[in-house]
Amino acid sequence: MQKIVIIGAGIASLTAAEALRQNGFDGTITILGEENTLPYQRPPLSKAYLTSDELPSPTPIRSPNFFRDNKVEFEQGGKVIALERSAKQVVIQGGRKIKYDTLILATGARPRPIDLPGESAKNVFYLRNLDHSTALRNALLAPECEKVAILGAGVIGLEVASAANLQGKQVSVFEANSRAMCRVASPLTSNFVRNRMASAGVMFYFNASVNQILTEGDRVSGIRLSDGTTKPADVVVIGIGAIPNAELAQDANLDCDGGIIVDSGMRSSDPDIFAIGDCAKAVNVSTNTPIRIETIHNAMLQAQIAAAHICGKPSPPASPPRFWSDLNGMKVQCIGIATGYDRIQRRPTESDNACEFWLFSGDRMIATETVNLPTRQAKLSKALSG
Ligand SMILES: Cc1cc2nc3c(=O)[nH]c(=O)nc-3n(C[C@H](O)[C@H](O)[C@H](O)COP(=O)(O)OP(=O)(O)OC[C@H]3O[C@@H](n4cnc5c(N)ncnc54)[C@H](O)[C@@H]3O)c2cc1C
């Protein structure tokens, strides 16, 4: 095997390239990324990037020497538009074709679009990439921006709410579900976070169904709820989840079902094609069914697993999924997956500003959630892995 091509230039892709070299692969590695930048970290885009006074520089995933030092060919600004599996080649926009022996799909995800009238108005934002974040930051900082409406109380929605609140804006969060962070955290953690954000001034509307984005001219002016209530807004941010960039795989008839289906070695239904990170759906140490996880930890771990399998080396040790979030000065950290639990234990903490919950299924601890307890993570991770 001489040539590995990786599609996508995010954290999964770069980690895979690095791990392939660490595992001794000495053939050609080519990374094809559609964005016109060096690969950058996404987490700051909804946190420090939105609140800093000066327009911040993107945080690079690796140093500029990474590609040279690891002998990785990197082509930026080239979108791959097709996989030709029988010829073992990919087609880049413009028609150029690149051959592979092994292909890794690390194409990530994109914001789930909302299908509402007014969605394309000026000052309606999604948040996934650097351009989105820069545009949102500029709109939030504009003096005429007073009221911000956020559709979705998931992690991204709450992080934007926190950033806008810290800038002194009037922030309202509208969530169709009955609580915040319902896909990733237990009700106890979501209530803890909601209460503190509400005390800081963020207004929450749960079981709220937004059915129209209101406009004046080409600009957003507010939102309308299904009960007819209207709320004014100068900026609207849509954070209703992400969908995997799996079309290349689907069109090439790889098994896909809400993500590219891969086995425990990240191999797809084509033995020469792997998928990792936000685009991949795999069985995880914390679940018995395939699941798509959108976190940095997962992208890096899956990249290391794929690289080990490609090189015939032992897989890195399994470790439960984890993520962090920064919300109104709170550091939220979750390990494991907050589903399938039947009991939650609140652990004592020294300060009211912190909390720690252990989630159990029967006698087995399956997940932990903490706020403002960063030093607990190593112990909790060990307890969950052991
Ligand atoms: C605003 C924001 C904040 C976040 N905060 C956190 C956090 O605090 N903690 C945490 O754990 N996780 C966080 N995440 C999630 C985390 O960033 C993702 O899980 C991670 O970036 C996934 O990495 P990836 O490499 O799989 O995908 P991506 O980072 O999405 O990279 C995929 C790349 O592939 C490119 N691509 C797609 N299709 C093609 C194609 N056809 N041809 C060429 N290139 C293509 C894309 O343009 C993209 O650059 C956050 C995400 C966002 C958007």
mmCIF file of N, CA, C and O and ligand atoms in Angstrom, residues 7-14 32-35 40-47 61 78-81 106-110 127-129 155-156 159 245 248 276-279 293-299 322-326, ligand 1:
data_model
loop_
_atom_site.group_PDB
_atom_site.id
_atom_site.type_symbol
_atom_site.label_atom_id
_atom_site.label_comp_id
_atom_site.label_asym_id
_atom_site.label_seq_id
_atom_site.Cartn_x
_atom_site.Cartn_y
_atom_site.Cartn_z
ATOM 1 N N ILE A 7 -9.896 12.755 2.789
ATOM 2 C CA ILE A 7 -10.775 13.854 2.357
ATOM 3 C C ILE A 7 -11.270 14.591 3.595
ATOM 4 O O ILE A 7 -11.852 13.986 4.508
ATOM 5 N N GLY A 8 -11.058 15.928 3.599
ATOM 6 C CA GLY A 8 -11.389 16.744 4.766
ATOM 7 C C GLY A 8 -10.102 17.132 5.464
ATOM 8 O O GLY A 8 -9.136 16.348 5.475
ATOM 9 N N ALA A 9 -10.070 18.350 6.019
ATOM 10 C CA ALA A 9 -8.845 18.823 6.678
ATOM 11 C C ALA A 9 -9.187 19.399 8.047
ATOM 12 O O ALA A 9 -8.880 20.543 8.350
ATOM 13 N N GLY A 10 -9.839 18.577 8.859
ATOM 14 C CA GLY A 10 -10.148 18.976 10.233
ATOM 15 C C GLY A 10 -9.291 18.182 11.209
ATOM 16 O O GLY A 10 -8.287 17.558 10.828
ATOM 17 N N ILE A 11 -9.718 18.167 12.458
ATOM 18 C CA ILE A 11 -8.934 17.503 13.507
ATOM 19 C C ILE A 11 -8.832 15.990 13.258
ATOM 20 O O ILE A 11 -7.778 15.382 13.508
ATOM 21 N N ALA A 12 -9.895 15.378 12.717
ATOM 22 C CA ALA A 12 -9.838 13.929 12.460
ATOM 23 C C ALA A 12 -8.786 13.634 11.400
ATOM 24 O O ALA A 12 -7.967 12.722 11.547
ATOM 25 N N SER A 13 -8.800 14.420 10.342
ATOM 26 C CA SER A 13 -7.882 14.209 9.230
ATOM 27 C C SER A 13 -6.421 14.351 9.659
ATOM 28 O O SER A 13 -5.577 13.481 9.403
ATOM 29 N N LEU A 14 -6.106 15.463 10.337
ATOM 30 C CA LEU A 14 -4.709 15.703 10.714
ATOM 31 C C LEU A 14 -4.221 14.693 11.751
ATOM 32 O O LEU A 14 -3.068 14.258 11.719
ATOM 33 N N LEU A 32 -6.987 16.363 1.276
ATOM 34 C CA LEU A 32 -7.724 17.268 0.382
ATOM 35 C C LEU A 32 -8.785 17.992 1.211
ATOM 36 O O LEU A 32 -9.705 17.347 1.732
ATOM 37 N N GLY A 33 -8.653 19.305 1.356
ATOM 38 C CA GLY A 33 -9.616 20.060 2.173
ATOM 39 C C GLY A 33 -10.288 21.137 1.339
ATOM 40 O O GLY A 33 -9.623 21.830 0.568
ATOM 41 N N GLU A 34 -11.591 21.271 1.494
ATOM 42 C CA GLU A 34 -12.302 22.243 0.644
ATOM 43 C C GLU A 34 -12.166 23.681 1.137
ATOM 44 O O GLU A 34 -12.359 24.622 0.365
ATOM 45 N N GLU A 35 -11.844 23.875 2.440
ATOM 46 C CA GLU A 35 -11.767 25.248 2.950
ATOM 47 C C GLU A 35 -10.451 25.888 2.490
ATOM 48 O O GLU A 35 -9.443 25.204 2.344
ATOM 49 N N TYR A 40 -7.969 24.610 11.151
ATOM 50 C CA TYR A 40 -8.110 25.347 12.413
ATOM 51 C C TYR A 40 -9.084 24.627 13.346
ATOM 52 O O TYR A 40 -9.904 23.815 12.918
ATOM 53 N N GLN A 41 -8.973 24.960 14.640
ATOM 54 C CA GLN A 41 -9.834 24.367 15.676
ATOM 55 C C GLN A 41 -11.228 24.995 15.621
ATOM 56 O O GLN A 41 -11.349 26.228 15.549
ATOM 57 N N ARG A 42 -12.265 24.168 15.729
ATOM 58 C CA ARG A 42 -13.635 24.720 15.737
ATOM 59 C C ARG A 42 -14.108 25.185 17.119
ATOM 60 O O ARG A 42 -14.868 26.159 17.198
ATOM 61 N N PRO A 43 -13.729 24.520 18.234
ATOM 62 C CA PRO A 43 -14.312 24.949 19.514
ATOM 63 C C PRO A 43 -14.219 26.447 19.812
ATOM 64 O O PRO A 43 -15.201 27.032 20.289
ATOM 65 N N PRO A 44 -13.112 27.151 19.525
ATOM 66 C CA PRO A 44 -13.085 28.585 19.856
ATOM 67 C C PRO A 44 -14.089 29.421 19.054
ATOM 68 O O PRO A 44 -14.407 30.547 19.441
ATOM 69 N N LEU A 45 -14.606 28.867 17.939
ATOM 70 C CA LEU A 45 -15.483 29.666 17.071
ATOM 71 C C LEU A 45 -16.770 30.087 17.772
ATOM 72 O O LEU A 45 -17.385 31.098 17.415
ATOM 73 N N SER A 46 -17.197 29.302 18.757
ATOM 74 C CA SER A 46 -18.438 29.650 19.463
ATOM 75 C C SER A 46 -18.139 30.159 20.874
ATOM 76 O O SER A 46 -19.062 30.347 21.663
ATOM 77 N N LYS A 47 -16.836 30.339 21.174
ATOM 78 C CA LYS A 47 -16.461 30.748 22.539
ATOM 79 C C LYS A 47 -15.631 32.035 22.439
ATOM 80 O O LYS A 47 -16.178 33.094 22.136
ATOM 81 N N ILE A 61 -4.761 23.830 14.052
ATOM 82 C CA ILE A 61 -4.789 22.486 14.654
ATOM 83 C C ILE A 61 -3.361 21.986 14.883
ATOM 84 O O ILE A 61 -3.074 21.362 15.896
ATOM 85 N N GLY A 78 -9.903 22.608 -2.409
ATOM 86 C CA GLY A 78 -10.330 21.659 -3.448
ATOM 87 C C GLY A 78 -11.385 20.717 -2.926
ATOM 88 O O GLY A 78 -11.096 19.860 -2.087
ATOM 89 N N LYS A 79 -12.613 20.895 -3.388
ATOM 90 C CA LYS A 79 -13.705 20.041 -2.911
ATOM 91 C C LYS A 79 -13.717 18.739 -3.720
ATOM 92 O O LYS A 79 -13.692 18.768 -4.956
ATOM 93 N N VAL A 80 -13.771 17.646 -3.009
ATOM 94 C CA VAL A 80 -13.914 16.360 -3.692
ATOM 95 C C VAL A 80 -15.378 16.174 -4.038
ATOM 96 O O VAL A 80 -16.253 16.335 -3.181
ATOM 97 N N ILE A 81 -15.655 15.877 -5.311
ATOM 98 C CA ILE A 81 -17.067 15.799 -5.724
ATOM 99 C C ILE A 81 -17.527 14.370 -6.014
ATOM 100 O O ILE A 81 -18.721 14.145 -6.154
ATOM 101 N N ALA A 106 -12.999 12.028 6.109
ATOM 102 C CA ALA A 106 -13.016 12.814 7.358
ATOM 103 C C ALA A 106 -13.703 14.138 7.039
ATOM 104 O O ALA A 106 -13.166 15.218 7.270
ATOM 105 N N THR A 107 -14.904 14.017 6.478
ATOM 106 C CA THR A 107 -15.597 15.170 5.894
ATOM 107 C C THR A 107 -16.448 15.947 6.899
ATOM 108 O O THR A 107 -17.070 16.945 6.539
ATOM 109 N N GLY A 108 -16.526 15.494 8.144
ATOM 110 C CA GLY A 108 -17.198 16.290 9.172
ATOM 111 C C GLY A 108 -18.708 16.377 8.991
ATOM 112 O O GLY A 108 -19.355 15.463 8.465
ATOM 113 N N ALA A 109 -19.250 17.476 9.440
ATOM 114 C CA ALA A 109 -20.702 17.672 9.418
ATOM 115 C C ALA A 109 -20.989 19.128 9.087
ATOM 116 O O ALA A 109 -20.069 19.950 9.016
ATOM 117 N N ARG A 110 -22.246 19.431 8.874
ATOM 118 C CA ARG A 110 -22.639 20.822 8.606
ATOM 119 C C ARG A 110 -23.905 21.126 9.393
ATOM 120 O O ARG A 110 -24.609 20.196 9.799
ATOM 121 N N LEU A 127 -23.601 28.320 12.527
ATOM 122 C CA LEU A 127 -22.220 28.390 13.021
ATOM 123 C C LEU A 127 -21.538 27.035 12.877
ATOM 124 O O LEU A 127 -21.864 26.087 13.594
ATOM 125 N N ARG A 128 -20.628 26.977 11.934
ATOM 126 C CA ARG A 128 -19.817 25.762 11.775
ATOM 127 C C ARG A 128 -18.358 26.099 11.446
ATOM 128 O O ARG A 128 -17.453 25.447 11.902
ATOM 129 N N ASN A 129 -18.165 27.158 10.625
ATOM 130 C CA ASN A 129 -16.795 27.408 10.163
ATOM 131 C C ASN A 129 -16.345 28.829 10.489
ATOM 132 O O ASN A 129 -17.088 29.628 11.069
ATOM 133 N N VAL A 155 -25.567 22.548 22.738
ATOM 134 C CA VAL A 155 -24.309 23.137 23.211
ATOM 135 C C VAL A 155 -23.944 24.397 22.398
ATOM 136 O O VAL A 155 -23.593 25.432 22.979
ATOM 137 N N ILE A 156 -24.055 24.332 21.078
ATOM 138 C CA ILE A 156 -23.670 25.499 20.267
ATOM 139 C C ILE A 156 -24.587 26.685 20.583
ATOM 140 O O ILE A 156 -24.127 27.815 20.775
ATOM 141 N N GLU A 159 -23.611 28.165 23.868
ATOM 142 C CA GLU A 159 -22.331 28.883 23.833
ATOM 143 C C GLU A 159 -22.499 30.254 23.173
ATOM 144 O O GLU A 159 -21.932 31.251 23.629
ATOM 145 N N ASN A 245 -21.604 15.049 6.625
ATOM 146 C CA ASN A 245 -21.274 15.195 5.200
ATOM 147 C C ASN A 245 -20.995 13.793 4.657
ATOM 148 O O ASN A 245 -19.846 13.354 4.571
ATOM 149 N N LEU A 248 -20.812 11.962 -0.385
ATOM 150 C CA LEU A 248 -19.815 11.295 -1.238
ATOM 151 C C LEU A 248 -19.923 9.785 -1.051
ATOM 152 O O LEU A 248 -19.894 9.018 -2.010
ATOM 153 N N ILE A 276 -14.018 8.591 9.636
ATOM 154 C CA ILE A 276 -13.701 8.988 11.024
ATOM 155 C C ILE A 276 -14.301 10.356 11.343
ATOM 156 O O ILE A 276 -14.558 11.161 10.450
ATOM 157 N N GLY A 277 -14.509 10.601 12.633
ATOM 158 C CA GLY A 277 -14.952 11.924 13.078
ATOM 159 C C GLY A 277 -16.447 12.126 12.920
ATOM 160 O O GLY A 277 -17.237 11.175 12.938
ATOM 161 N N ASP A 278 -16.844 13.375 12.752
ATOM 162 C CA ASP A 278 -18.267 13.738 12.758
ATOM 163 C C ASP A 278 -19.093 13.054 11.662
ATOM 164 O O ASP A 278 -20.305 12.978 11.775
ATOM 165 N N CYS A 279 -18.437 12.587 10.585
ATOM 166 C CA CYS A 279 -19.199 11.979 9.483
ATOM 167 C C CYS A 279 -19.456 10.491 9.709
ATOM 168 O O CYS A 279 -20.248 9.891 9.000
ATOM 169 N N ILE A 293 -20.870 10.713 16.925
ATOM 170 C CA ILE A 293 -20.535 11.596 18.044
ATOM 171 C C ILE A 293 -19.785 12.795 17.491
ATOM 172 O O ILE A 293 -18.862 12.639 16.681
ATOM 173 N N GLU A 294 -20.177 13.991 17.915
ATOM 174 C CA GLU A 294 -19.550 15.214 17.381
ATOM 175 C C GLU A 294 -18.708 15.872 18.454
ATOM 176 O O GLU A 294 -19.118 16.870 19.061
ATOM 177 N N THR A 295 -17.550 15.289 18.731
ATOM 178 C CA THR A 295 -16.644 15.904 19.697
ATOM 179 C C THR A 295 -15.207 15.763 19.206
ATOM 180 O O THR A 295 -14.881 14.882 18.405
ATOM 181 N N ILE A 296 -14.350 16.625 19.753
ATOM 182 C CA ILE A 296 -12.926 16.573 19.428
ATOM 183 C C ILE A 296 -12.325 15.239 19.868
ATOM 184 O O ILE A 296 -11.581 14.596 19.121
ATOM 185 N N HIS A 297 -12.665 14.811 21.078
ATOM 186 C CA HIS A 297 -12.118 13.558 21.608
ATOM 187 C C HIS A 297 -12.442 12.400 20.664
ATOM 188 O O HIS A 297 -11.593 11.575 20.334
ATOM 189 N N ASN A 298 -13.704 12.335 20.214
ATOM 190 C CA ASN A 298 -14.120 11.248 19.343
ATOM 191 C C ASN A 298 -13.386 11.298 18.001
ATOM 192 O O ASN A 298 -12.930 10.272 17.491
ATOM 193 N N ALA A 299 -13.253 12.502 17.436
ATOM 194 C CA ALA A 299 -12.581 12.632 16.131
ATOM 195 C C ALA A 299 -11.132 12.146 16.242
ATOM 196 O O ALA A 299 -10.632 11.432 15.370
ATOM 197 N N ARG A 322 -16.195 12.030 25.440
ATOM 198 C CA ARG A 322 -16.217 13.171 26.375
ATOM 199 C C ARG A 322 -16.272 14.484 25.603
ATOM 200 O O ARG A 322 -15.867 14.552 24.450
ATOM 201 N N PHE A 323 -16.813 15.485 26.238
ATOM 202 C CA PHE A 323 -16.759 16.826 25.647
ATOM 203 C C PHE A 323 -16.759 17.855 26.751
ATOM 204 O O PHE A 323 -17.044 17.546 27.916
ATOM 205 N N TRP A 324 -16.412 19.073 26.380
ATOM 206 C CA TRP A 324 -16.464 20.176 27.325
ATOM 207 C C TRP A 324 -17.189 21.340 26.669
ATOM 208 O O TRP A 324 -17.345 21.392 25.446
ATOM 209 N N SER A 325 -17.648 22.257 27.513
ATOM 210 C CA SER A 325 -18.239 23.481 26.984
ATOM 211 C C SER A 325 -17.982 24.602 27.988
ATOM 212 O O SER A 325 -17.859 24.335 29.190
ATOM 213 N N ASP A 326 -17.867 25.823 27.483
ATOM 214 C CA ASP A 326 -17.689 26.997 28.360
ATOM 215 C C ASP A 326 -18.934 27.856 28.259
ATOM 216 O O ASP A 326 -19.246 28.360 27.189
HETATM 217 C C1 LIG B 1 -18.653 26.098 16.797
HETATM 218 C C2 LIG B 1 -18.256 24.728 17.285
HETATM 219 C C3 LIG B 1 -17.829 24.570 18.597
HETATM 220 C C4 LIG B 1 -17.465 23.299 19.065
HETATM 221 N N1 LIG B 1 -17.049 23.157 20.358
HETATM 222 C C5 LIG B 1 -16.656 21.933 20.799
HETATM 223 C C6 LIG B 1 -16.182 21.758 22.124
HETATM 224 O O1 LIG B 1 -16.131 22.698 22.923
HETATM 225 N N2 LIG B 1 -15.775 20.518 22.507
HETATM 226 C C7 LIG B 1 -15.811 19.447 21.666
HETATM 227 O O2 LIG B 1 -15.433 18.336 22.049
HETATM 228 N N3 LIG B 1 -16.279 19.583 20.391
HETATM 229 C C8 LIG B 1 -16.693 20.790 19.949
HETATM 230 N N4 LIG B 1 -17.164 20.933 18.659
HETATM 231 C C9 LIG B 1 -17.234 19.755 17.787
HETATM 232 C C10 LIG B 1 -15.880 19.484 17.134
HETATM 233 O O3 LIG B 1 -15.333 20.683 16.652
HETATM 234 C C11 LIG B 1 -16.084 18.484 15.995
HETATM 235 O O4 LIG B 1 -16.546 17.279 16.573
HETATM 236 C C12 LIG B 1 -14.782 18.233 15.247
HETATM 237 O O5 LIG B 1 -14.316 19.422 14.647
HETATM 238 C C13 LIG B 1 -15.001 17.174 14.177
HETATM 239 O O6 LIG B 1 -13.824 17.049 13.447
HETATM 240 P P1 LIG B 1 -13.846 16.398 11.972
HETATM 241 O O7 LIG B 1 -12.431 16.447 11.511
HETATM 242 O O8 LIG B 1 -14.576 15.124 12.001
HETATM 243 O O9 LIG B 1 -14.764 17.372 11.113
HETATM 244 P P2 LIG B 1 -14.587 18.897 10.704
HETATM 245 O O10 LIG B 1 -13.875 19.666 11.743
HETATM 246 O O11 LIG B 1 -15.953 19.359 10.305
HETATM 247 O O12 LIG B 1 -13.664 18.850 9.410
HETATM 248 C C14 LIG B 1 -14.129 18.312 8.183
HETATM 249 C C15 LIG B 1 -13.520 19.090 7.045
HETATM 250 O O13 LIG B 1 -13.817 18.408 5.825
HETATM 251 C C16 LIG B 1 -14.109 19.363 4.839
HETATM 252 N N5 LIG B 1 -14.862 18.707 3.763
HETATM 253 C C17 LIG B 1 -16.141 18.253 3.819
HETATM 254 N N6 LIG B 1 -16.504 17.718 2.630
HETATM 255 C C18 LIG B 1 -15.423 17.834 1.806
HETATM 256 C C19 LIG B 1 -15.192 17.482 0.460
HETATM 257 N N7 LIG B 1 -16.128 16.901 -0.288
HETATM 258 N N8 LIG B 1 -13.969 17.751 -0.081
HETATM 259 C C20 LIG B 1 -13.002 18.334 0.673
HETATM 260 N N9 LIG B 1 -13.179 18.707 1.956
HETATM 261 C C21 LIG B 1 -14.375 18.451 2.525
HETATM 262 C C22 LIG B 1 -14.897 20.408 5.607
HETATM 263 O O14 LIG B 1 -14.943 21.637 4.910
HETATM 264 C C23 LIG B 1 -14.100 20.495 6.905
HETATM 265 O O15 LIG B 1 -13.064 21.428 6.798
HETATM 266 C C24 LIG B 1 -17.539 22.184 18.175
HETATM 267 C C25 LIG B 1 -17.993 22.356 16.858
HETATM 268 C C26 LIG B 1 -18.341 23.613 16.410
HETATM 269 C C27 LIG B 1 -18.821 23.783 14.986
#
